[in-house]
Amino acid sequence: MKTLYFGLSATWLLIATCATAQTITGTPGAPDAKTTINGLQIPSPPQEFRGKIERNASESTSYWPATIEPSKGAPNVLLIMTDDTGYGTPSTFGGVIPTPALDRIAEEGLRFTNFNSTALCSPTRAALITGRNHQSAGFGVIAEQATGYPGYNSIISKDKATIGTILQDNGYRTSWFGKNHNTPAFQVSQAGPFDQWPIGMGFEYFYGFMGGDTSQWTPGPLMRNTTPIYPYEGNPDYNLTTAMADEAIDYMNRINTLAPEQPFFVYFVPGGVHAPHHPTQEWIDKISAMNLFDEGWNKTREKIFANQKKLGVIPQDAEMTPWPEDLLKSWDKLTDDEKKMFERQVDVFAAYVAYNDHEIGRVIQAVDDMGKLDNTIVIYISGDNGGSAEGTLIGTPNEVAAFNGVDVPVKDQLEHFYDAWGSNETNPHMTVAWSWMFDTPFSWTKQIASHFGGIRQGMAIAWPDVIKDKGGIRHQFHHVIDIAPTILEATRITPPAVVNGIAQSHIEGVSMAYLFDADNADTPSTHRTQYFEMMGDHAIYHDGWIASTKVMRPPWEITGAVSQDPAGFPWELYDLSKDWTQAHDVAAENPEKLKEMEAIFWQEAEKYQVLPLDSTVATRLVIPRPSLVAGRDEFTWEGTFTGTPNGVAPSVLNTSYTITADIEVPEGGGDGMMITQGGRFGGYGFYLLKGKPVFTWNLLDLKRVRWEGSEALTAGKHTIEFDFQYDGLGMGTLAYNNMSGIGQGGTGTLSVDGKVVATQKMERSVPLILQWDENLDVGADTGTGVDDADYKPPFAFTGTLDKVTMQIDHPVMTEADKAKLQKAMITKD
């Protein structure tokens, strides 16, 4: 199928011409009449009424509009993608972790060995559901890093309808289960708008979480459509990985029971295996007993490489890229404590991989049990990017700490977190070295768009009625933008020219359906050119060559100063016809070829909204964005109000602030939460505990600073205030590529009815981000608490909460401050 291009006037002419050409099955005007639309304009224009209307119904003839349905024999679509999974992770692509569900799809269909992502979560997912490049779709980075440029604002514009919208308006039932990282973080609230939520992007039913990752034990913000839900309350065995599979199976069974002939599209995207790594204890025990990693990462890497050649998922002459001795220790250079801790980390990760694949397998089997698998196209993509290096060089029991630039020493990990690793008491991620190993045979990891360790994904596609080359392997270069056009060709749906009255931009990917035919197994790829860019790191693929910028920032370094000139990054060049893994840089021998490739990159960058290049990482998390709180310094809540996600909650990081609660304590004393943001792994809480006022700062589950009154409050009305005076210059220093203004300390003062009851200095504060899968809550606490020793959620306030106010007083830099920072930035560059 070729994408069609029209001028707007020609588009409307063609639509008008074709509108009357739709055929109707059944008796026209009868309740059972069906029609398949041409799809050029969606929603389809109202059908002509061909009955008869007189003054009386007895003299008139009714005429029902025909129900829109897909073309006869159209397949179901099950689109699956896991998270943060390197090419060499699953057994299907040579890994040592058993992934029988992915193996099944590969054995019943095809393996794709040269399929590529964007190197990061939101961008890959935006490209997947739109068929456009990630910057074209507004997702040059993750939603939480959005900036005010068209390629980076986290808004999928209305001229880029998703595959959900297209299939829905052509008669499919559409659903989305799991991770949604494609709603602007500043629109994730109950005030909406909801047009960028799954139900507004063509998915009729959504069960999943909003954001980049979440606890599988206490997930949040977890939604059913647009309603926050808390199914783990009172259910200690709840795990989202199993729950979302249950939900998807239940949904498909409902569709099948009510409308057996109805084709469905299920988009199934679990949070696994993005951190936090949260498999069940059963899977931890099962995988740990297999002793998969006893020999360490270097020897296991060699084993994976050998498996890959044996399976044929890399060429026989492919070379293993060298281990980065200058960046990562070899296994034999570790201490015994490091080996013990790091093996525990990877066992839990591997358990998560296996558990995740098992639950995916249940979903696939459910389709089989319905008798529908033969005419279902199952697309199973192993990872939205390469393995994640965000766990730091030593791993972490709390990824929120890692994102704030705080390491937890191995000694402390062993002493305090070893046995709990993977439970709800940890928010864990593993050391970078394991992630590098899981990207075998390539170099680098997630976030790195210039090298295949960050972008190469294993993928399998099965469609038993159509793909007969079972177990076949395809080595053609393709990209995540090619999935949407492949689905459209498989479902025989024309890409729409107009959606909701808006002319559509062309779909930028190409269909891969030509590879379903064994006769085309060796046909050259139809995807000849593809740019890559992520946080300044960039590359260009063209006809078997790739020019890649040198990696200037290891992806585990997310909080330091970065280059202000990513456009000037030095280039490397690889001839992929001879060098599958990017093992040999041939830039020096091919200067003219490199110059040609550079020119192509800049052409593509201008065409697809890639500019301006920006190499900042963590600092983008805290820049101002449009939201419900933009431009406001004072906030008021009356009564209980829970479930406000981080992206639309006022932030008290790196600033002075005052929080005041006007309450009435009942006879016998009061208890409960007045206001909180965050949870077990980072945040604050202001509450009454056995009648005493308490303000607690949870500094990333590593330390808690506490202000507490000495006496319980008497019955009646009280005003309780917590005032914090921040010592630093604030976020303004980030504009100078300088982080000195954030994470500084300050002095907190707790008062009751105007009288100071506690004051102390807090030496450091959280610099960048609170626990992102928790909420700001007033009057109760959803998710986890900031101090398990004090209370268990929901910890509802037992008195009357008349009003809570928050006043934020941002630091103001002097001209002298600015001049000093400017001078430091110039000197640094």
PDB file of C-alpha atoms in Angstrom, residues 208-222 231-232 238-241 243 271-272 274-279 352 399-400 422-428 680-681 771-774 783-784:
ATOM      1  CA  GLY A 208      -3.161   1.662  32.644  1.00  0.00           C
ATOM      2  CA  PHE A 209      -0.886   4.251  34.150  1.00  0.00           C
ATOM      3  CA  MET A 210       0.019   7.736  33.051  1.00  0.00           C
ATOM      4  CA  GLY A 211       3.728   8.489  32.861  1.00  0.00           C
ATOM      5  CA  GLY A 212       7.125   6.945  32.316  1.00  0.00           C
ATOM      6  CA  ASP A 213       7.054   4.218  34.935  1.00  0.00           C
ATOM      7  CA  THR A 214       5.283   3.148  38.072  1.00  0.00           C
ATOM      8  CA  SER A 215       5.380   0.757  40.968  1.00  0.00           C
ATOM      9  CA  GLN A 216       3.774  -2.520  39.990  1.00  0.00           C
ATOM     10  CA  TRP A 217       2.680  -2.981  43.618  1.00  0.00           C
ATOM     11  CA  THR A 218       1.022   0.417  44.157  1.00  0.00           C
ATOM     12  CA  PRO A 219       0.781   1.870  40.636  1.00  0.00           C
ATOM     13  CA  GLY A 220      -0.102   5.457  39.952  1.00  0.00           C
ATOM     14  CA  PRO A 221      -1.544   7.455  38.442  1.00  0.00           C
ATOM     15  CA  LEU A 222      -3.546   4.339  37.482  1.00  0.00           C
ATOM     16  CA  PRO A 231      -7.184  -1.592  43.170  1.00  0.00           C
ATOM     17  CA  TYR A 232      -4.217  -2.444  45.394  1.00  0.00           C
ATOM     18  CA  TYR A 238      -1.910  -7.039  43.674  1.00  0.00           C
ATOM     19  CA  ASN A 239       0.645  -6.600  40.881  1.00  0.00           C
ATOM     20  CA  LEU A 240      -0.141  -4.476  37.824  1.00  0.00           C
ATOM     21  CA  THR A 241       1.704  -6.839  35.476  1.00  0.00           C
ATOM     22  CA  ALA A 243      -3.793  -7.180  36.566  1.00  0.00           C
ATOM     23  CA  GLY A 271       5.476  -1.116  32.251  1.00  0.00           C
ATOM     24  CA  GLY A 272       7.947  -4.015  32.350  1.00  0.00           C
ATOM     25  CA  HIS A 274      11.357  -0.407  32.989  1.00  0.00           C
ATOM     26  CA  ALA A 275      12.435   0.226  36.550  1.00  0.00           C
ATOM     27  CA  PRO A 276      11.239  -0.218  39.197  1.00  0.00           C
ATOM     28  CA  HIS A 277      11.817  -3.939  38.732  1.00  0.00           C
ATOM     29  CA  HIS A 278       8.840  -5.495  40.501  1.00  0.00           C
ATOM     30  CA  PRO A 279       8.280  -9.179  39.716  1.00  0.00           C
ATOM     31  CA  TYR A 352      10.727  -9.315  35.782  1.00  0.00           C
ATOM     32  CA  GLU A 399      15.430   5.056  41.106  1.00  0.00           C
ATOM     33  CA  VAL A 400      14.032   8.381  42.380  1.00  0.00           C
ATOM     34  CA  GLY A 422      12.035  -6.135  44.004  1.00  0.00           C
ATOM     35  CA  SER A 423       9.428  -5.936  46.787  1.00  0.00           C
ATOM     36  CA  ASN A 424       7.219  -2.930  47.459  1.00  0.00           C
ATOM     37  CA  GLU A 425       9.863  -1.746  49.927  1.00  0.00           C
ATOM     38  CA  THR A 426      12.243  -0.954  47.069  1.00  0.00           C
ATOM     39  CA  ASN A 427      12.064   0.987  43.814  1.00  0.00           C
ATOM     40  CA  PRO A 428      15.037  -0.780  42.257  1.00  0.00           C
ATOM     41  CA  ARG A 680       7.837   6.069  50.306  1.00  0.00           C
ATOM     42  CA  PHE A 681      10.681   6.938  47.937  1.00  0.00           C
ATOM     43  CA  GLN A 771       8.398  10.272  43.366  1.00  0.00           C
ATOM     44  CA  TRP A 772       6.564  10.637  40.050  1.00  0.00           C
ATOM     45  CA  ASP A 773       4.108   7.763  40.397  1.00  0.00           C
ATOM     46  CA  GLU A 774       2.608   9.343  43.518  1.00  0.00           C
ATOM     47  CA  GLY A 783      -0.320   5.274  47.137  1.00  0.00           C
ATOM     48  CA  THR A 784       2.436   4.921  49.718  1.00  0.00           C
TER      49      THR A 784
END
